[in-house]
Coordinates of C-alpha atoms in Angstrom, one line a residue:
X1 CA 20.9 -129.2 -8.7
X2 CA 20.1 -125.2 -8.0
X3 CA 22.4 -123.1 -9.9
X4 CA 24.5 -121.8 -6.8
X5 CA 25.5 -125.7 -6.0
X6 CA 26.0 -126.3 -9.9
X7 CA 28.7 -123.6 -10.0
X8 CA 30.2 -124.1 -6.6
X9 CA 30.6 -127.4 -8.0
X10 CA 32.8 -126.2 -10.8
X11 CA 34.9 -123.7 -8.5
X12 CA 35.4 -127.3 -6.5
X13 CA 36.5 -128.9 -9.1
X14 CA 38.6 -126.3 -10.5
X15 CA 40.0 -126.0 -7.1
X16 CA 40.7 -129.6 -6.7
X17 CA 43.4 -129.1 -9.8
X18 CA 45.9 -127.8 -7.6
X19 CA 46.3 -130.8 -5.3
X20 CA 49.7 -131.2 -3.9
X21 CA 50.8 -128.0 -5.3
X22 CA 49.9 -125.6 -3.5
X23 CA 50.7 -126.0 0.2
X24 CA 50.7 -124.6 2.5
X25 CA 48.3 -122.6 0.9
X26 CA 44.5 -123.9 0.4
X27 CA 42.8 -124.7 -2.7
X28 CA 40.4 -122.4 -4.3
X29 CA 38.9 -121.8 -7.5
X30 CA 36.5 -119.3 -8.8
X31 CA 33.8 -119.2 -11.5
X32 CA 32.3 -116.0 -12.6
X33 CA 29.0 -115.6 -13.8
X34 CA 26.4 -113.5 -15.1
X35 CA 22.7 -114.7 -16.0
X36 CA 23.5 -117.9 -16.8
X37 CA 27.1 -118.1 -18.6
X38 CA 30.5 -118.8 -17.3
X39 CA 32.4 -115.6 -18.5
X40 CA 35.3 -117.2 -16.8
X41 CA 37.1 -119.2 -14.4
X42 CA 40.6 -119.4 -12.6
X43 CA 42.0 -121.7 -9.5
X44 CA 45.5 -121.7 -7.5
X45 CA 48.2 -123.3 -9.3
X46 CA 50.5 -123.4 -6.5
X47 CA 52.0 -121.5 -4.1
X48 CA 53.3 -118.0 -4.3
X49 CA 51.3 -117.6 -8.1
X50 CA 48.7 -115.5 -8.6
X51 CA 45.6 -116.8 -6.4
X52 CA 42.3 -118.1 -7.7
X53 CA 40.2 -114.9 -8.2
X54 CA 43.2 -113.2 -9.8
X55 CA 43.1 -116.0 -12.4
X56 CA 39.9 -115.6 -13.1
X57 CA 39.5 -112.1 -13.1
X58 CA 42.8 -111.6 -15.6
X59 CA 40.6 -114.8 -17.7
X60 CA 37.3 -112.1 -18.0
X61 CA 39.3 -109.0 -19.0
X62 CA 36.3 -106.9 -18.5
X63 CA 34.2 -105.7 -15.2
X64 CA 32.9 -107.4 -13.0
X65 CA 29.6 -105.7 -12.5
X66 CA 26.6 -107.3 -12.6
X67 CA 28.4 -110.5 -12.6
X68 CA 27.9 -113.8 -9.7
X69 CA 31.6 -114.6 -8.2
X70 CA 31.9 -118.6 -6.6
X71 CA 34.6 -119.3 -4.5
X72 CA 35.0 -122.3 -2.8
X73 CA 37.0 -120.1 0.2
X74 CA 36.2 -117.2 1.6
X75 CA 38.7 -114.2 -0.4
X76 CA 41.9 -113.3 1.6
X77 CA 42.0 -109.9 3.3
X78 CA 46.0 -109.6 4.2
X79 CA 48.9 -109.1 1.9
X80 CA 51.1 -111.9 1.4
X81 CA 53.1 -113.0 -1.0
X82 CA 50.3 -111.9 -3.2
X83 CA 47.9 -108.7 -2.4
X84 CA 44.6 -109.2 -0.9
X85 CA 41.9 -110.7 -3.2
X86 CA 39.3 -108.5 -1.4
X87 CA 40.7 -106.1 -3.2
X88 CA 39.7 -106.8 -6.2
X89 CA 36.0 -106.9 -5.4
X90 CA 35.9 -103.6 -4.0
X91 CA 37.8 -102.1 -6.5
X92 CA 35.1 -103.9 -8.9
X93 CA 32.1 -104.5 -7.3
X94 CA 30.5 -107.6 -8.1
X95 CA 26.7 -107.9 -7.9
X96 CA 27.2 -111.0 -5.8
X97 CA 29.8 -113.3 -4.4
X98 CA 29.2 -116.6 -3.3
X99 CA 31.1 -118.6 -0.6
X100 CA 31.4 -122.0 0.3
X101 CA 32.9 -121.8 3.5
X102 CA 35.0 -118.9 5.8
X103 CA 38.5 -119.1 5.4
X104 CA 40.0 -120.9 8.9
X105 CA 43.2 -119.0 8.8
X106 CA 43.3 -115.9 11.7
X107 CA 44.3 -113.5 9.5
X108 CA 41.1 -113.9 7.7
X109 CA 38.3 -115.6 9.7
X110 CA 35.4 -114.0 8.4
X111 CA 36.8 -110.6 8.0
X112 CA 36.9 -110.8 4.1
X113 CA 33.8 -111.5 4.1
X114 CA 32.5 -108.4 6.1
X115 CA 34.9 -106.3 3.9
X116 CA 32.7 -107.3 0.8
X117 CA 29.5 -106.3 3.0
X118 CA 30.4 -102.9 4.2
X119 CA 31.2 -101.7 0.8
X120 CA 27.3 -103.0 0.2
X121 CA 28.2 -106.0 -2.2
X122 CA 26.0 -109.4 -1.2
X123 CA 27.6 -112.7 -0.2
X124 CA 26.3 -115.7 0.6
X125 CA 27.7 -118.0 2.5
X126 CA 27.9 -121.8 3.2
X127 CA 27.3 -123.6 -0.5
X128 CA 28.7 -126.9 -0.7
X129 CA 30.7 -126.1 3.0
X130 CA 30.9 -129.9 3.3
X131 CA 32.6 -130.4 0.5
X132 CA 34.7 -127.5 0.6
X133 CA 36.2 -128.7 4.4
X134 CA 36.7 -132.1 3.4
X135 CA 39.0 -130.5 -0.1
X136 CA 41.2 -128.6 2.2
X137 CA 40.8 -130.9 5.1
X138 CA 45.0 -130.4 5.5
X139 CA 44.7 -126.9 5.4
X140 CA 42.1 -126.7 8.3
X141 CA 44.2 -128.8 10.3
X142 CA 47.4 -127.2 9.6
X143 CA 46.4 -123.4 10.0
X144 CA 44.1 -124.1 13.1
X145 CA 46.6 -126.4 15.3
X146 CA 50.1 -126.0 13.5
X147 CA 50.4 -129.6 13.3
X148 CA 49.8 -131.8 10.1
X149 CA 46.9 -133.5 9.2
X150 CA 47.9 -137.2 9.8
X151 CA 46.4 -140.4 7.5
X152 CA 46.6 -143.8 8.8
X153 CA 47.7 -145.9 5.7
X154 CA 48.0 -149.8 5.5
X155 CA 47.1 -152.5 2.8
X156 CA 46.0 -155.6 4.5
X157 CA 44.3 -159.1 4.0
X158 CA 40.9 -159.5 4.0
X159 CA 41.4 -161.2 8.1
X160 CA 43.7 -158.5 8.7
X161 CA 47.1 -159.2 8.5
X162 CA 49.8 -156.9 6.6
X163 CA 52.3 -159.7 6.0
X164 CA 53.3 -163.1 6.9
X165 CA 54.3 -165.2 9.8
X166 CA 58.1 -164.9 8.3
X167 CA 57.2 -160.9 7.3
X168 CA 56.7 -161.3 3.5
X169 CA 54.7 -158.7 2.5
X170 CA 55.4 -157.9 -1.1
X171 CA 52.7 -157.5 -2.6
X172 CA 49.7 -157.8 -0.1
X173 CA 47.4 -155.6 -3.2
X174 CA 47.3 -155.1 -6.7
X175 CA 48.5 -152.5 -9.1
X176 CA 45.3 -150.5 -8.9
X177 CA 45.5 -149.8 -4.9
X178 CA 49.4 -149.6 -5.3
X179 CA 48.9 -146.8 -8.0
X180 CA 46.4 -145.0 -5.4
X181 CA 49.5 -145.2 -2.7
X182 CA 51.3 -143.0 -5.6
X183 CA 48.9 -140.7 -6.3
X184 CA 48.7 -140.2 -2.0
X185 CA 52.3 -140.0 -1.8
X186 CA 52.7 -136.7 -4.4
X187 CA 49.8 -135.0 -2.6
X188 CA 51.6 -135.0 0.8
X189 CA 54.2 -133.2 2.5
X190 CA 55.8 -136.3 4.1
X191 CA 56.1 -140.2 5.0
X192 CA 56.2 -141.9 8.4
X193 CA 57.5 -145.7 9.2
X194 CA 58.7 -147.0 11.7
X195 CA 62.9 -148.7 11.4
X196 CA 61.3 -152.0 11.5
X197 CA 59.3 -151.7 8.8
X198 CA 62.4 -150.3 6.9
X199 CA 64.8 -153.4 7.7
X200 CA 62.1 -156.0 7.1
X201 CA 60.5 -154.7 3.2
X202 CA 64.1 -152.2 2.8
X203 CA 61.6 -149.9 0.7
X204 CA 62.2 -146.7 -1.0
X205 CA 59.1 -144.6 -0.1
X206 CA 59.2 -142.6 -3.5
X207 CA 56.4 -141.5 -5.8
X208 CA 56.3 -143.7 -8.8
X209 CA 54.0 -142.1 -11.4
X210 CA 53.9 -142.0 -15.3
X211 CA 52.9 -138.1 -15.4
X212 CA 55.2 -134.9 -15.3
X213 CA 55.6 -133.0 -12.1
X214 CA 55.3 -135.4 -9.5
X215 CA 57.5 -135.3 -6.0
X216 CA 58.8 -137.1 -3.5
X217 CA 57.5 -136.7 0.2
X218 CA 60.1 -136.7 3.3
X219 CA 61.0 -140.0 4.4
X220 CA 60.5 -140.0 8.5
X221 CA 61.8 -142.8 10.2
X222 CA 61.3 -143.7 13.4
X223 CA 64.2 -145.4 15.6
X224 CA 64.5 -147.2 18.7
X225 CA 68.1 -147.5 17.8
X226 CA 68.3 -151.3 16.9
X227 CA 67.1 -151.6 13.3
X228 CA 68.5 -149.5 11.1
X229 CA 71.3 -149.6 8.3
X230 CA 73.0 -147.1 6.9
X231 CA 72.9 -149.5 3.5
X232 CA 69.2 -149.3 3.1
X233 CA 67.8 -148.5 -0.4
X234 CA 65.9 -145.2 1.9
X235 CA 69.7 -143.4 2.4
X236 CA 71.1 -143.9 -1.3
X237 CA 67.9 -142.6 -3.4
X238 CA 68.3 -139.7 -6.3
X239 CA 65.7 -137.8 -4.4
X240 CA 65.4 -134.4 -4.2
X241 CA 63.3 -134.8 -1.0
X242 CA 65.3 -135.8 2.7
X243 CA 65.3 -138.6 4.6
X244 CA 64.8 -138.0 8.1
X245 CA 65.4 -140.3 11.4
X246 CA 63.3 -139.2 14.8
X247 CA 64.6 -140.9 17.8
X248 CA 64.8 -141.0 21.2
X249 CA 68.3 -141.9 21.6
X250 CA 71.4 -140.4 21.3
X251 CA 73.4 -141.9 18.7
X252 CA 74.6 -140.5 15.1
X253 CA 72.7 -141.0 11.8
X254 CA 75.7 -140.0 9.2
X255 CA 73.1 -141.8 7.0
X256 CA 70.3 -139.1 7.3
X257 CA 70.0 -135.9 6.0
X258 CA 68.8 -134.6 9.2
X259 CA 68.2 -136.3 13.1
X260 CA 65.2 -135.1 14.9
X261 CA 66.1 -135.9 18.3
X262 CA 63.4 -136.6 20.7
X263 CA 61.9 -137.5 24.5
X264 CA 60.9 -140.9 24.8
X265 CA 57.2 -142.2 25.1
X266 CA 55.7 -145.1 25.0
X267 CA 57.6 -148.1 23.0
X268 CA 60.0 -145.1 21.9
X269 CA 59.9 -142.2 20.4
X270 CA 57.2 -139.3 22.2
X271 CA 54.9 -139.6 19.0
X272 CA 52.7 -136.0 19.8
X273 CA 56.3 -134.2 20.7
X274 CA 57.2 -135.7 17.1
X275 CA 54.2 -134.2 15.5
X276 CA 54.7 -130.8 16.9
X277 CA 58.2 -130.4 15.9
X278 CA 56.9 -131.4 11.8
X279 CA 54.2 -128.6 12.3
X280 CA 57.4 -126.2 13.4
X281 CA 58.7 -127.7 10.3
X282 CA 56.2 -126.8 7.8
X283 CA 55.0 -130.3 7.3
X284 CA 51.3 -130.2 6.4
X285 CA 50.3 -133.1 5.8
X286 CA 52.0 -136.9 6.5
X287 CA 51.3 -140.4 6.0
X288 CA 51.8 -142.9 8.5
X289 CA 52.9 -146.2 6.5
X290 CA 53.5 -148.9 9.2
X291 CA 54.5 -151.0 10.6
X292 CA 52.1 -152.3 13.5
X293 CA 54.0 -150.5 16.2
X294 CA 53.9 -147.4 14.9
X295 CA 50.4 -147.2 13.7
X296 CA 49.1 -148.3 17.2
X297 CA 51.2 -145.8 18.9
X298 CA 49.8 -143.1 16.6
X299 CA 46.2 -144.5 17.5
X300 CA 46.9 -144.7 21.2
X301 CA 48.1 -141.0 21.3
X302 CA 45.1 -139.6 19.5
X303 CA 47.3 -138.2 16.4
X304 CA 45.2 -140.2 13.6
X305 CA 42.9 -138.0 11.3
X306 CA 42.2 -140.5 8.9
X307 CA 42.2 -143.6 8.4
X308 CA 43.1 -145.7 4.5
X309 CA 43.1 -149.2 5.0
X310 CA 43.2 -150.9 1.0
X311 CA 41.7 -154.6 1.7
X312 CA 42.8 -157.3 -0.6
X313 CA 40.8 -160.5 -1.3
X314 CA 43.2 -162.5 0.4
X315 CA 43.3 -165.3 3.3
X316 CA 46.9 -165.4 5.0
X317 CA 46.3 -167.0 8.8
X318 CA 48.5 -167.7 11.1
X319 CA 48.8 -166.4 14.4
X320 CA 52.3 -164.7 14.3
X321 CA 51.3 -162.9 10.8
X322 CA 51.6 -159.2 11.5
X323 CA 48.5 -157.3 12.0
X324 CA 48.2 -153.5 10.6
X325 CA 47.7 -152.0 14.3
X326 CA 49.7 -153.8 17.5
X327 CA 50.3 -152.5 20.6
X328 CA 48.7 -153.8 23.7
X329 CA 45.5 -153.2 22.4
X330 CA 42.1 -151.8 24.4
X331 CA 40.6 -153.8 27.1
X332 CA 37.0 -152.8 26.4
X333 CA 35.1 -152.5 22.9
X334 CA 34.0 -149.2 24.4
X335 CA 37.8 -148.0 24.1
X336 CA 38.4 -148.8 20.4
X337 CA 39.2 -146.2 18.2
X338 CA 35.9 -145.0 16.7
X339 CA 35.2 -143.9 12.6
X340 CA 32.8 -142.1 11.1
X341 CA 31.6 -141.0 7.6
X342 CA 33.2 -144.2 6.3
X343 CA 33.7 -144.7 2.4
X344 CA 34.1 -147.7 0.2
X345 CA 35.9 -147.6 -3.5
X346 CA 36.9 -150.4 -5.8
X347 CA 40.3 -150.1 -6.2
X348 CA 40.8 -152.6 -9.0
X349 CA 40.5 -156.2 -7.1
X350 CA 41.2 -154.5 -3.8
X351 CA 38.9 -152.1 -1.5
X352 CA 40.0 -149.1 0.0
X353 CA 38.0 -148.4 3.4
X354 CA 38.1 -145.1 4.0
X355 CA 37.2 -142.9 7.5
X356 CA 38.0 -140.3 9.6
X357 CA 38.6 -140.8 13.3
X358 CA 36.6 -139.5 16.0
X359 CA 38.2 -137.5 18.5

């Protein structure tokens, strides 16, 4: 590994410590160097603190001349709720700053980067940009469309079914891949199932995790108006974070902290009208936990980013067991939703398959 990937690498990883903290911002960190040395480093803890290259910068308590500067996103160039990080590069110029990739948002775009270059200081551009898009794959979504970046989530058999022909499904995986849903669940902004899914499993939808500073994402629920009860474990939670009903009907959710009321689409509610009213909401990112119906109406309106489908080791049959994606289906294999750059990962006895989906 060449010295510009090895500490990109670090400002990655560095970065990667503020996941789930610090939307709707990005995740950045920076490493600063000089021949050699890490003099110091610094990332975004969460949103409204100081950002990355402040960190760091406070961490050196010297100049930065003559020293290397790795971020793993371009600097900002606009006052916020923090001042411009440009700033502090030409108030201090850096021999050189390295960047893994522009920054997406408008307000930015590439003009940081020619800020550094008229005032004559190098940057290179484009080390470890893979990596860096897939970190702050939500943020790319979220600042380029206004709607959140969706994930496709189900745990399933190894032939494909998510419960039973009488709908038992507790517990289709193990602790390991149950732990993983946890970890998933304090990273995002919210939670999407549909009301049948609710009445049949009556689940919570909380973050269970044996660390400090975890949260709870907002519980969506989709209604067709036939399912729900206002006694479901989902209404009487000590939450801090809302429970939410979308619908396409007209009645009254005194159970709800809030009604999102809707046109109707296929099998329901309008799924992509859904979607664009969470983007006006400041929802980032959202997983889509089932059932069926909901999944294949997701799928079937193109809304799917990305796909996490945990595979147990387990035969269940039966013709009426519930499959993770229903609907009516394609006609043609040349219709079915395609993947790409598809991982594998052990997840204790389990697998987790996961891909993104091609557009």
């Amino acid at each position: 590994m060449d010295a510009d990937s090895k500490y990109m690498t670090r400002a990655l990883e560095l970065a990667a410590r503020g996941r789930g903290a610090t939307r709707p911002n990005p995740m950045v960190g920076c490493v600063i160097v000089q021949d050699g040395e890490v003099l110091a480093e610094g990332f975004h803890t969460q949103a409204g603190a100081p950002h990355a290259e402040v960190e760091a910068v406070r961490a050196l308590k010297g100049s930065l001349k003559d020293q290397t500067v790795y971020i793993n996103l371009e600097p900002c160039c606009f006052s916020g709720k923090t001042p411009p990080c440009t700033d502090l590069f030409l108030n201090d110029h850096p021999l050189r700053v390295v960047v893994a990739m522009e920054d997406p948002n408008p307000k930015v775009a590439g003009k940081g980067i020619q800020l550094l270059r008229d005032a004559g200081i190098q940057v290179d551009v484009g080390i470890l940009e893979d990596e860096a898009r897939r970190l702050n794959e939500v943020f790319i979504k979220n600042i380029t469309t206004g709607k959140p970046f969706v994930i496709a989530k189900c745990a399933m058999s190894l032939d494909g079914k998510i419960a039973t022909r009488t709908g038992h499904s507790q517990w289709v995986t193990g602790e390991t891949a149950r732990h993983h849903v946890h970890l998933l669940r304090n990273e995002v902004d919210a939670i999407l199932v549909g009301s049948r899914t609710v009445m049949l499993d009556n689940p919570s939808l909380t973050t269970r995790l044996d660390q400090k500073n975890t949260k709870d994402p907002i519980r969506i629920v989709l209604d067709a108006g036939e399912y729900l009860d206002a006694n479901c474990k989902i209404f009487h939670l000590d939450s801090k974070a809302p429970t939410w009903i979308a619908t396409a009907s007209q009645r009254v959710y005194d159970c709800a902290d809030d009604t999102i009321y809707l046109p109707k689409g296929d099998g329901g509610v309008h799924m992509a009208h859904l979607f664009d009213e969470l983007g006006k909401r400041g929802i980032t990112s959202l997983i889509i936990e089932g059932g069926g119906t909901t999944l294949a109406t997701a799928f079937e309106a193109g809304l799917v980013d990305k796909v996490l489908f945990f595979i147990a080791p387990k035969i269940v049959g039966g013709k009426a067991a519930i499959t993770p994606v229903e609907g009516l289906g394609v006609e043609t294999m040349d219709q079915a939703v395609t993947l790409y750059e598809l991982q594998v990962h052990p997840m204790g006895n389990d697998i987790l398959v996961e891909a993104y989906v091609k557009l």
